[in-house]
PDB file of C-alpha atoms and ligand atoms in Angstrom:
ATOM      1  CA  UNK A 101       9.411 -19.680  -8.040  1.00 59.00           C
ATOM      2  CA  UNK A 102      10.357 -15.904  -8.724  1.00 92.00           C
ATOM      3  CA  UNK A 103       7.790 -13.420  -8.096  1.00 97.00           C
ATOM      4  CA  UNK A 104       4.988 -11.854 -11.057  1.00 97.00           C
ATOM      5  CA  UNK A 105       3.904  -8.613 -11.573  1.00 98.00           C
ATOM      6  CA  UNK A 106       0.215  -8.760 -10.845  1.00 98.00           C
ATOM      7  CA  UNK A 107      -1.700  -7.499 -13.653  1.00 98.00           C
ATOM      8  CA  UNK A 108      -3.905  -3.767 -12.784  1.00 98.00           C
ATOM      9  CA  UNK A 109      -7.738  -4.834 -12.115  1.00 97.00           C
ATOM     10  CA  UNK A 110      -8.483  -1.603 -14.316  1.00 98.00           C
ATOM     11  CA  UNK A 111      -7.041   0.311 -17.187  1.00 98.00           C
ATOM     12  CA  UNK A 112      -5.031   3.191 -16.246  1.00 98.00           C
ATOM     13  CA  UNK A 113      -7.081   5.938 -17.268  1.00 98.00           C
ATOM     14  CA  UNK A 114      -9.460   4.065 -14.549  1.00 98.00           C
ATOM     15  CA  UNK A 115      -8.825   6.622 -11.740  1.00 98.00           C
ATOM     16  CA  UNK A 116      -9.097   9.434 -13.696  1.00 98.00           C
ATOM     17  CA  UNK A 117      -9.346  12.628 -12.749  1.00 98.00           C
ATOM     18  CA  UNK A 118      -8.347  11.329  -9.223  1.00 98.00           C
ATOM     19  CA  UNK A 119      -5.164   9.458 -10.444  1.00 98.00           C
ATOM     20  CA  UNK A 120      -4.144  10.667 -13.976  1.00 98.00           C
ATOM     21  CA  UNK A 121      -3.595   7.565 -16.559  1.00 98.00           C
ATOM     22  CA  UNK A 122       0.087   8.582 -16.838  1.00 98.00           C
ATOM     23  CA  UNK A 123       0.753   7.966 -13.176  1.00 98.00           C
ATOM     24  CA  UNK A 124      -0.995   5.058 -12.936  1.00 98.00           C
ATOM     25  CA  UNK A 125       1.276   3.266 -16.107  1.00 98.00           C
ATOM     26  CA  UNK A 126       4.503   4.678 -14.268  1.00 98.00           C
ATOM     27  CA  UNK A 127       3.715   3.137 -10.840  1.00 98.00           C
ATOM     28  CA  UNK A 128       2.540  -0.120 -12.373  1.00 98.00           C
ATOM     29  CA  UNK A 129       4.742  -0.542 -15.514  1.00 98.00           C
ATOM     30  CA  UNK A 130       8.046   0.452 -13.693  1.00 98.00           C
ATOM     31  CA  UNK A 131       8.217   1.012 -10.346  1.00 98.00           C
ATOM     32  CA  UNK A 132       6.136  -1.715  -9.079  1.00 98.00           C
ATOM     33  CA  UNK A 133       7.671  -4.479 -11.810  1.00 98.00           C
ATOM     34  CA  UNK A 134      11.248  -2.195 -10.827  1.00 98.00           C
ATOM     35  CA  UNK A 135      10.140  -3.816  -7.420  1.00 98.00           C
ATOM     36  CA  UNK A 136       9.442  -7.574  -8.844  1.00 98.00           C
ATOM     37  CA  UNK A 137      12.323  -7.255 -10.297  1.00 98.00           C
ATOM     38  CA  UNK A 138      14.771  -6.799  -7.962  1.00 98.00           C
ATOM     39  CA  UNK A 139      13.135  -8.791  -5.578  1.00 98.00           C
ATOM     40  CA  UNK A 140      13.750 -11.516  -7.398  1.00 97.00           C
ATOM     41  CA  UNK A 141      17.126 -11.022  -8.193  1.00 97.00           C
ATOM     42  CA  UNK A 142      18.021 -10.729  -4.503  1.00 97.00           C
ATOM     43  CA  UNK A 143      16.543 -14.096  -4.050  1.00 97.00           C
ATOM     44  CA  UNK A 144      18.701 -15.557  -7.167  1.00 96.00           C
ATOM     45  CA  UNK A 145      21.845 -14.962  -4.176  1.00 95.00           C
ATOM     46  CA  UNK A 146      19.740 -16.938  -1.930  1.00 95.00           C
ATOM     47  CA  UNK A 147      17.581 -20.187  -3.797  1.00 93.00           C
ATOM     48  CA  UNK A 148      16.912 -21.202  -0.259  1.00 93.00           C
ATOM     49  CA  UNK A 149      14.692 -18.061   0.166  1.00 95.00           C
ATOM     50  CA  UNK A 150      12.646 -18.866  -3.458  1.00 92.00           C
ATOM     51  CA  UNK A 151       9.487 -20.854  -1.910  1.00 93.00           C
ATOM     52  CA  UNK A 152       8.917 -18.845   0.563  1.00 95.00           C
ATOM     53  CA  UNK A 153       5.651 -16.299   0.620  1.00 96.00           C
ATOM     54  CA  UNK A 154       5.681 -12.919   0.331  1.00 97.00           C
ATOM     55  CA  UNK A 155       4.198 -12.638   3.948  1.00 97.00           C
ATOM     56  CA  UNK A 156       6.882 -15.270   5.484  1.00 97.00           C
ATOM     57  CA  UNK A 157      10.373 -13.184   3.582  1.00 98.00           C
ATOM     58  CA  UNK A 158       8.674  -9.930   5.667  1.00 98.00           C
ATOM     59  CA  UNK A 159       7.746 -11.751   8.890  1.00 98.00           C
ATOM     60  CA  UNK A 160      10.880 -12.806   9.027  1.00 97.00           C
ATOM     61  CA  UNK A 161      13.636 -10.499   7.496  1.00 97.00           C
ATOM     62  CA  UNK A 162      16.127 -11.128  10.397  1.00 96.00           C
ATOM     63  CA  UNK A 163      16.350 -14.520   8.688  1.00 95.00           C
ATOM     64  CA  UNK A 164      17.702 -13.484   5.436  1.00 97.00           C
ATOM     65  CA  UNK A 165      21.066 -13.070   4.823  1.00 96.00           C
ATOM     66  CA  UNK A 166      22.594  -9.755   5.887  1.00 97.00           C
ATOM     67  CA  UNK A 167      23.970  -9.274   2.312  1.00 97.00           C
ATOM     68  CA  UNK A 168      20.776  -9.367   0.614  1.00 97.00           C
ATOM     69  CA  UNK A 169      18.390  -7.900   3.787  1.00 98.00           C
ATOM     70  CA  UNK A 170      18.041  -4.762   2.677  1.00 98.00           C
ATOM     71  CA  UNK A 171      17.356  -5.428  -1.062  1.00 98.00           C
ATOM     72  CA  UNK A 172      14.621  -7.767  -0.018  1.00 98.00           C
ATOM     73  CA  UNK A 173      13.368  -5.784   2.733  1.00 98.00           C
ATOM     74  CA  UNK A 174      12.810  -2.715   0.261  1.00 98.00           C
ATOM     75  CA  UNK A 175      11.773  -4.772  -2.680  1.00 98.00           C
ATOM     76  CA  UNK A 176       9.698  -7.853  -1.019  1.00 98.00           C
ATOM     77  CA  UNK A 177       7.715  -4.601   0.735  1.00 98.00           C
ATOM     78  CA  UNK A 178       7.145  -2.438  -2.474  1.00 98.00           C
ATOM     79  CA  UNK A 179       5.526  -5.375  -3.772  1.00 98.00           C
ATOM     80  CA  UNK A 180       3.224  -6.291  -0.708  1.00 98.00           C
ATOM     81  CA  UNK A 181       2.910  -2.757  -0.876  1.00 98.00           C
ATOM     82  CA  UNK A 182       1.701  -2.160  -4.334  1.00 98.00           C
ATOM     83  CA  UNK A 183       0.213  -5.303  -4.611  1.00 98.00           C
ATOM     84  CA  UNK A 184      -2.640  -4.403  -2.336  1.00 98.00           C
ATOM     85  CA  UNK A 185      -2.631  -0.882  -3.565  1.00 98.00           C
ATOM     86  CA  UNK A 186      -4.250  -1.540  -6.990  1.00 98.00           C
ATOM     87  CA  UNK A 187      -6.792  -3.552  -5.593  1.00 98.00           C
ATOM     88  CA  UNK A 188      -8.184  -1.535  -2.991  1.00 98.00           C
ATOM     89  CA  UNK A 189      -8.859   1.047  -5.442  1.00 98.00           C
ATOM     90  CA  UNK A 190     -11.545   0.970  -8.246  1.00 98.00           C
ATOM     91  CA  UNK A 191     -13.009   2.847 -10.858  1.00 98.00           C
ATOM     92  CA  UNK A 192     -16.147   2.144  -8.804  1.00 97.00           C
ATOM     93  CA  UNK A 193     -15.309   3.988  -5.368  1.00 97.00           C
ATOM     94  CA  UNK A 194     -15.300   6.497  -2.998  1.00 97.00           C
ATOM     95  CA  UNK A 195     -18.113   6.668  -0.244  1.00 97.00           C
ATOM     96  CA  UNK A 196     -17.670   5.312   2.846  1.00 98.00           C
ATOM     97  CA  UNK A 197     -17.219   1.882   4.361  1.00 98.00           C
ATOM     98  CA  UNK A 198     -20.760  -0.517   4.978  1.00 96.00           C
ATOM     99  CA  UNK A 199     -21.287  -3.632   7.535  1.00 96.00           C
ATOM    100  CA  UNK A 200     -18.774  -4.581   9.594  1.00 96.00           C
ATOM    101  CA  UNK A 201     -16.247  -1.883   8.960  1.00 97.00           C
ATOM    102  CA  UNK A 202     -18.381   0.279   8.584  1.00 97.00           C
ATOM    103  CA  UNK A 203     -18.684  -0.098  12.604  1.00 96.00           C
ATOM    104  CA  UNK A 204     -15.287  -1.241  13.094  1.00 96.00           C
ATOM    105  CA  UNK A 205     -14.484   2.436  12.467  1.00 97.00           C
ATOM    106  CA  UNK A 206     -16.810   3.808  14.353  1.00 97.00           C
ATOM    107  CA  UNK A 207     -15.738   2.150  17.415  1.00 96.00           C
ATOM    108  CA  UNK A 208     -12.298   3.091  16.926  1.00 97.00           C
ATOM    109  CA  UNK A 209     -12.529   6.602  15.389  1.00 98.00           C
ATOM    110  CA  UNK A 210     -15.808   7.812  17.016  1.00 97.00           C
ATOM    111  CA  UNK A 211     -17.188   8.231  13.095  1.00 97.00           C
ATOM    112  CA  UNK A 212     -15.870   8.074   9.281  1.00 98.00           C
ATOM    113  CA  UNK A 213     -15.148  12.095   8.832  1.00 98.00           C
ATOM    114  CA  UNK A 214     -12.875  11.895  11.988  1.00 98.00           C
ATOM    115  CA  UNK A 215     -11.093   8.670  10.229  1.00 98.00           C
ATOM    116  CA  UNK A 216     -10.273  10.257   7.187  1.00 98.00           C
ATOM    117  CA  UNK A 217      -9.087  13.242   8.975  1.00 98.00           C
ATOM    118  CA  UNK A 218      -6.823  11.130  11.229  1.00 98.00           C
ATOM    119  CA  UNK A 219      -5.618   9.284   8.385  1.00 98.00           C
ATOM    120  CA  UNK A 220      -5.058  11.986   6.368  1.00 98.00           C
ATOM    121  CA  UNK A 221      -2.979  13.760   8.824  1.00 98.00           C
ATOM    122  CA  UNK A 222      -0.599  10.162   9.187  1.00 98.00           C
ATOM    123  CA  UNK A 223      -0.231  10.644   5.436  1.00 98.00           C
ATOM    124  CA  UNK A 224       0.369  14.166   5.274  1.00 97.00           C
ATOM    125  CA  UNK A 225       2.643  14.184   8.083  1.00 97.00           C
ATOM    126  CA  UNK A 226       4.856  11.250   6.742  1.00 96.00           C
ATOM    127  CA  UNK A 227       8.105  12.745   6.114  1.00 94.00           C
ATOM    128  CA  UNK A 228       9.405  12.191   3.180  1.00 96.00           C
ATOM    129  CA  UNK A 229       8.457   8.631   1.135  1.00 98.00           C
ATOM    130  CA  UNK A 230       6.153   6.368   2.821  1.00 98.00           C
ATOM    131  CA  UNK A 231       2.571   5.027   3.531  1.00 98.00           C
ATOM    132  CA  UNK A 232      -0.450   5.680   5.593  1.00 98.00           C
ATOM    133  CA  UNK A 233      -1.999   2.522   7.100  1.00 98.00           C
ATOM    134  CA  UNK A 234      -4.980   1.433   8.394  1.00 98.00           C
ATOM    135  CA  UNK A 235      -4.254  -1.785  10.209  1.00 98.00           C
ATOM    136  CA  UNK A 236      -6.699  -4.142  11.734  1.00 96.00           C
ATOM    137  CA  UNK A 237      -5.789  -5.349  15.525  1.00 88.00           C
ATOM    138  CA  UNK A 238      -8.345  -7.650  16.388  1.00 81.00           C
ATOM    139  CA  UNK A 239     -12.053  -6.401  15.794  1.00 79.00           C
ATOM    140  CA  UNK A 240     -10.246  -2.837  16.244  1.00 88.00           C
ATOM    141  CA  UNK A 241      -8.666  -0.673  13.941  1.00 97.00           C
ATOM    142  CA  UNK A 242      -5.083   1.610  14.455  1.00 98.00           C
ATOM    143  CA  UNK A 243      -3.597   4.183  12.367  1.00 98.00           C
ATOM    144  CA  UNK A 244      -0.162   4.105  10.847  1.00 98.00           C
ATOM    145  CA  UNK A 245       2.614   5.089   8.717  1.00 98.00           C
ATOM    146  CA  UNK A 246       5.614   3.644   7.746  1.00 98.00           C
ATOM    147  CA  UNK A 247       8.883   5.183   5.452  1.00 98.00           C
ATOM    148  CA  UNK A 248      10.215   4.032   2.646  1.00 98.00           C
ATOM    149  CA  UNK A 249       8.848   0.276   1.547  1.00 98.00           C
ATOM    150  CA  UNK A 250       8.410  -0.504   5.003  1.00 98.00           C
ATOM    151  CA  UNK A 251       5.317  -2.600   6.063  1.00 98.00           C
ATOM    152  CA  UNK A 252       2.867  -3.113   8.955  1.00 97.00           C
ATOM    153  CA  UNK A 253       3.532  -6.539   7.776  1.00 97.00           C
ATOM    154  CA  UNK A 254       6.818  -6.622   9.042  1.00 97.00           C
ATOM    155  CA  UNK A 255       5.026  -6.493  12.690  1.00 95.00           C
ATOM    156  CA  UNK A 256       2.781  -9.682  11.315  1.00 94.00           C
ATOM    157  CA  UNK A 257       0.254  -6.799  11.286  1.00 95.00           C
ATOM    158  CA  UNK A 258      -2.768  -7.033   8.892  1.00 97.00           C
ATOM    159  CA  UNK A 259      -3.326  -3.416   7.161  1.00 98.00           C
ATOM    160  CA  UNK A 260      -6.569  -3.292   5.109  1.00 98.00           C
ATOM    161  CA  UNK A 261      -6.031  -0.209   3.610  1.00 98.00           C
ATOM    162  CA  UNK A 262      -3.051   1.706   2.882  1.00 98.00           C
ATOM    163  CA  UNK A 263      -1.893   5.191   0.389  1.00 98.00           C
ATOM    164  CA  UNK A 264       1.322   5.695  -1.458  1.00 98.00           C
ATOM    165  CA  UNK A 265       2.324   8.911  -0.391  1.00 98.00           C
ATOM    166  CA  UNK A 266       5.731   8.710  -2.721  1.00 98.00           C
ATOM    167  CA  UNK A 267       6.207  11.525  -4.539  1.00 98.00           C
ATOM    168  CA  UNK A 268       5.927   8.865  -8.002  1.00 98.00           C
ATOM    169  CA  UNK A 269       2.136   8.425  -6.436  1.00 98.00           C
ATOM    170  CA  UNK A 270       1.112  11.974  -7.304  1.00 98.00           C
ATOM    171  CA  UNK A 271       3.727  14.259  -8.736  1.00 98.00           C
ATOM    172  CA  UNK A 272       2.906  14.307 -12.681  1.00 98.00           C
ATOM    173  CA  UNK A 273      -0.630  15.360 -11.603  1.00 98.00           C
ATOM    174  CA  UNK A 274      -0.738  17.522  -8.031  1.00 98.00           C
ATOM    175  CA  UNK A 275       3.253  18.317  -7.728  1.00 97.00           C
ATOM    176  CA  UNK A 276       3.737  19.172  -3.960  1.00 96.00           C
ATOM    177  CA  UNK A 277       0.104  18.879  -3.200  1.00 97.00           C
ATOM    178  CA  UNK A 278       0.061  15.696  -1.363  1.00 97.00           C
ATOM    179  CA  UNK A 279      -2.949  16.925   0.855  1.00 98.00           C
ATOM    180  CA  UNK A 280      -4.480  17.019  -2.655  1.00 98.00           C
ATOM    181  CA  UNK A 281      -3.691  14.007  -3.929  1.00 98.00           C
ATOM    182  CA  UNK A 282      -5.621  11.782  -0.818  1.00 98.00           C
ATOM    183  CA  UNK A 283      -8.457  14.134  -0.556  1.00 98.00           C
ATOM    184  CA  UNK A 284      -8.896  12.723  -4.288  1.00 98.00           C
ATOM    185  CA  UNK A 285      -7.535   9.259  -3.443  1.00 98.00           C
ATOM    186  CA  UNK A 286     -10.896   9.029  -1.319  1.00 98.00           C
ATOM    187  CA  UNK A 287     -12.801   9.068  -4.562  1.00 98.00           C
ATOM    188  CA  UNK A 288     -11.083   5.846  -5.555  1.00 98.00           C
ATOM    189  CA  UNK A 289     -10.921   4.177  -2.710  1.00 98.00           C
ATOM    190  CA  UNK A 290     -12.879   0.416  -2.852  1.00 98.00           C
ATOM    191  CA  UNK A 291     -14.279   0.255   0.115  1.00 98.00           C
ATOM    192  CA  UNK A 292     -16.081  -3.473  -0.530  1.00 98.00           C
ATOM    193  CA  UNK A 293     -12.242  -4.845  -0.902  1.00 98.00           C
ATOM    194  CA  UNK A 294     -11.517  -3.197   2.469  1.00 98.00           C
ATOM    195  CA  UNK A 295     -14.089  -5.024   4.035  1.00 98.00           C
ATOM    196  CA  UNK A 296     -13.596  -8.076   2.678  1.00 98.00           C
ATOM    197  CA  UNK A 297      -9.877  -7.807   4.074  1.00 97.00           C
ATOM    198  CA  UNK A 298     -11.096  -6.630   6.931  1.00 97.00           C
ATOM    199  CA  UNK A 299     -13.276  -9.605   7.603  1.00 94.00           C
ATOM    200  CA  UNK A 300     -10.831 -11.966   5.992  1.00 91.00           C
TER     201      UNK A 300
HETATM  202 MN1  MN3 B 210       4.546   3.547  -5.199  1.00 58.36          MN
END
């Protein structure tokens, strides 16, 4: 069964002014589909690979064939990637983190504000494309990054949260600015999704 764009939980002019609406339809419309796409073309070289999940091609990737590794490596993560992305945003967020997370990060940060600062130093200091992670180990919580379309999930991680810190994720609206663009991200951030993966 090939792989589906997933439909954005929002319109695009959702985010605004955090996320301008052009952005948004750019990321969705063609680099996240670009991603579907040629995810499942890969997999058309290997039918073997079609039933398999998401989570199981990127657990596994040393059992794909070499020749299409790569493409489904970089393709199989922008989509786990992006996937989560739209949803742990909303129209509806910003603030901080309640229950369980709520002390989850407490216990591994100290408090929220030194959080975000961490985290916003793993995505401002991610060279080049890539993502900032926040990735659940057990009732704790670690900070991450990864280039390119790489995931925590490739570990068998579980990352709750995670920004795009590609320049497609901000350019149109903050240009070089990245610090910019996640001290506005915050504003959108859906902090009830986080939790609920977080407790999932
Ligand atoms: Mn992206």
């Amino acid at each position: 069964m090939a792989f589906t764009l997933p439909a954005l939980p929002y319109d695009f002019a959702a985010l605004e002014p955090s996320i301008d609406a052009r952005t948004m339809e750019i990321h969705h419309d063609k680099h996240h589909a670009g991603y579907v796409n040629n995810l499942n073309a890969a997999l058309e070289k290997a039918p073997e690979l079609q039933s398999r999940s998401l989570d199981d091609l990127l657990q596994h990737l040393d059992s794909i064939p070499e020749s299409i590794r790569t493409a489904v490596r970089n393709n199989a993560g922008g989509h786990w990637n992006h996937s989560m992305f739209w949803e742990i945003m909303s129209p509806k967020g910003g603030g901080e983190p309640t229950g369980k997370l709520a002390d989850a990060i407490k216990k591994s940060f100290g408090d929220f504000a030194t959080f975000q600062t961490q985290f916003a130093d793993a995505a401002a200091k991610r060279f080049g494309s890539g993502w900032a992670w926040l990735v659940k180990d057990g009732s704790k919580l670690t900070i991450t990054s990864t280039p390119n379309q790489d995931t925590p999930v490739m570990e068998k991680k579980h990352p709750i949260l995670g920004v795009d810190v590609w320049e497609h994720a901000y350019y149109l609206k903050y240009q070089n600015k990245r610090g910019d663009y996640v001290s506005a991200w915050w504003n959108v951030v859906n902090w009830p999704e986080v939790g609920r993966r977080f407790e999932a």
